[in-house]
Amino acid sequence: MKVLVLNSGSSSLKFQLLETDAASAAAGTDRALAKGLVDNIGSTAVVRYEPLGKPPVRESSEILEHKIAVARSLDLLTRPDVGVIRDRSEIEAVGHRIVHGGEQFKTSVPIDDEVLRGIEDCFDMAPLHNPPNVRGYRAARDLLPGLPQVAVFDTSFHQTMPAEAFLYGVPHVLYQRHGIRRYGFHGTSHRYVSARLTALLGRPADDPDLRLITCHLGNGCSITAIQGGRSLDTSMGFTPLEGLLMGSRSGDLDPAIILHIMGKEELSTLEASALLNKHSGLLGISGLSNDMRKLLEAEAAGNDRAKLAVDVFCYRLKKYIAAYVGVLGGIDALAFAGGIGENAAAVRARSLLGLEVMGLRLDEARNRAARGVEAEISPEGATARVFVVPTDEELLIARDTYRIVADLRSGKKPEAPA
Ligand code: AMP
């Protein structure tokens, strides 16, 4: 089945056309036929498009709204010279990345009016993400009328967290009245990596004893403790700001700092939010860049602030890994994913340094050699095994979409993807 996957942001649209079904998903041979990005929607947009086995396209033009961006994507997918399908009718379903599903959505679901209302109910909690996600959905609904559309939530994988992990130490009425709790994000990535790890270990998907830690280290970073395929705890919270140090987000900090700084620097709430989300993290500490690759280069050239930023990043990650080994009561395997996790051997090594006491050890040569590919990086015979697992959120969205559509077609109630 050919599935269009849309990830619609405030001024960007990422799209992929993937081919998947039950057999190819089980064999791991399902794949993207084309990938693309429309950036800077609302002004002069840049379109990048990479079809499998054909030359890439890069063009720029005025694209003022998401519907035009989706239309442009469909044009490229069907263009005789660079297209991967003859016409739109070959697309059988659309899968959408939806950032926030609150407590309502614990699995991926087909989108109908009630689901749409539920996604809109979460606007308050994800004002920058859910509204453009819905814009992408409406555009696809108008341009591909009658096609089944499926919502895959960043939060739903973490809905299995117990109350002791998701509650904050604030008056309980704030949870009851305003849903103030930890939700966690990057759920699609953690679920994908956890499933790959389970397969790599040769363990059954529902093995209740299997204890895993998945580290998604990209521009946004989060870490999850998983037992028996269920998320027990994760580092992002009410918003994606909590937890690990990230490219430009602070991660954990004493909440009193915000009140203090807002007074001292006379910041509005919007300015305070920008300070913590856009000017903090690796960028804030180094004063140089949010990009780990640049910081590692600068550190090697003797830049102390770049070194400090990388040190804080690795230290915070180590602290979380150690905490999650405690949460799980031990560990069978850990995976690094995301641009940093998949490529930065030095960050992997520095984050695990000192955790040998928990059985977490790296094989230096294997670690150095693993770049952007699936690989074991722990030594032969290790009790706690460590892997690099390139993540693929779009593939998981396509697989969920396929499964739900197949269930709908066969008259079954759509099954909750595991
Ligand atoms: P993502 O958001 O998953 O695309 O990851 C982006 C992050 O991955 C940025 O901080 C990049 O600097 C980092 N990254 C990508 N490639 C490398 C590399 N070869 N070495 C170190 N960091 C990298």
PDB file of C-alpha atoms and ligand atoms in Angstrom, residues 216-220 282 290-294 296 338-340 343-344 371, ligand 1:
ATOM      1  CA  HIS A 216      16.680  10.068  20.873  1.00  0.00           C
ATOM      2  CA  LEU A 217      19.402  12.694  20.461  1.00  0.00           C
ATOM      3  CA  GLY A 218      18.630  15.087  17.627  1.00  0.00           C
ATOM      4  CA  ASN A 219      18.075  18.812  17.735  1.00  0.00           C
ATOM      5  CA  GLY A 220      15.396  17.874  20.286  1.00  0.00           C
ATOM      6  CA  LEU A 282      23.947  23.788  23.502  1.00  0.00           C
ATOM      7  CA  ASN A 290      23.050  24.530  18.482  1.00  0.00           C
ATOM      8  CA  ASP A 291      24.749  22.052  16.174  1.00  0.00           C
ATOM      9  CA  MET A 292      26.652  19.242  17.894  1.00  0.00           C
ATOM     10  CA  ARG A 293      28.918  18.630  14.917  1.00  0.00           C
ATOM     11  CA  LYS A 294      30.121  22.257  14.959  1.00  0.00           C
ATOM     12  CA  LEU A 296      32.734  18.985  18.558  1.00  0.00           C
ATOM     13  CA  GLY A 338      18.769  10.828  16.200  1.00  0.00           C
ATOM     14  CA  GLY A 339      21.420  12.891  14.393  1.00  0.00           C
ATOM     15  CA  ILE A 340      23.716  13.056  17.438  1.00  0.00           C
ATOM     16  CA  ASN A 343      26.710   9.925  14.334  1.00  0.00           C
ATOM     17  CA  ALA A 344      28.590  11.329  17.322  1.00  0.00           C
ATOM     18  CA  ARG A 371      27.968   6.191  11.830  1.00  0.00           C
TER      19      ARG A 371
HETATM   20  P1  AMP B   1      18.358  15.602  13.937  1.00  0.00           P
HETATM   21  O1  AMP B   1      17.454  16.605  14.602  1.00  0.00           O
HETATM   22  O2  AMP B   1      18.031  14.185  14.304  1.00  0.00           O
HETATM   23  O3  AMP B   1      18.524  15.808  12.460  1.00  0.00           O
HETATM   24  O4  AMP B   1      19.826  15.842  14.559  1.00  0.00           O
HETATM   25  C1  AMP B   1      20.492  17.062  14.431  1.00  0.00           C
HETATM   26  C2  AMP B   1      21.733  17.030  15.303  1.00  0.00           C
HETATM   27  O5  AMP B   1      22.569  15.935  14.910  1.00  0.00           O
HETATM   28  C3  AMP B   1      22.593  18.288  15.182  1.00  0.00           C
HETATM   29  O6  AMP B   1      23.042  18.683  16.465  1.00  0.00           O
HETATM   30  C4  AMP B   1      23.759  17.799  14.346  1.00  0.00           C
HETATM   31  O7  AMP B   1      24.932  18.524  14.601  1.00  0.00           O
HETATM   32  C5  AMP B   1      23.910  16.396  14.847  1.00  0.00           C
HETATM   33  N1  AMP B   1      24.742  15.624  13.927  1.00  0.00           N
HETATM   34  C6  AMP B   1      24.459  15.223  12.674  1.00  0.00           C
HETATM   35  N2  AMP B   1      25.529  14.596  12.123  1.00  0.00           N
HETATM   36  C7  AMP B   1      26.520  14.624  13.056  1.00  0.00           C
HETATM   37  C8  AMP B   1      27.877  14.153  13.112  1.00  0.00           C
HETATM   38  N3  AMP B   1      28.429  13.513  12.077  1.00  0.00           N
HETATM   39  N4  AMP B   1      28.571  14.351  14.253  1.00  0.00           N
HETATM   40  C9  AMP B   1      28.030  14.987  15.298  1.00  0.00           C
HETATM   41  N5  AMP B   1      26.763  15.456  15.318  1.00  0.00           N
HETATM   42  C10 AMP B   1      26.018  15.272  14.211  1.00  0.00           C
END
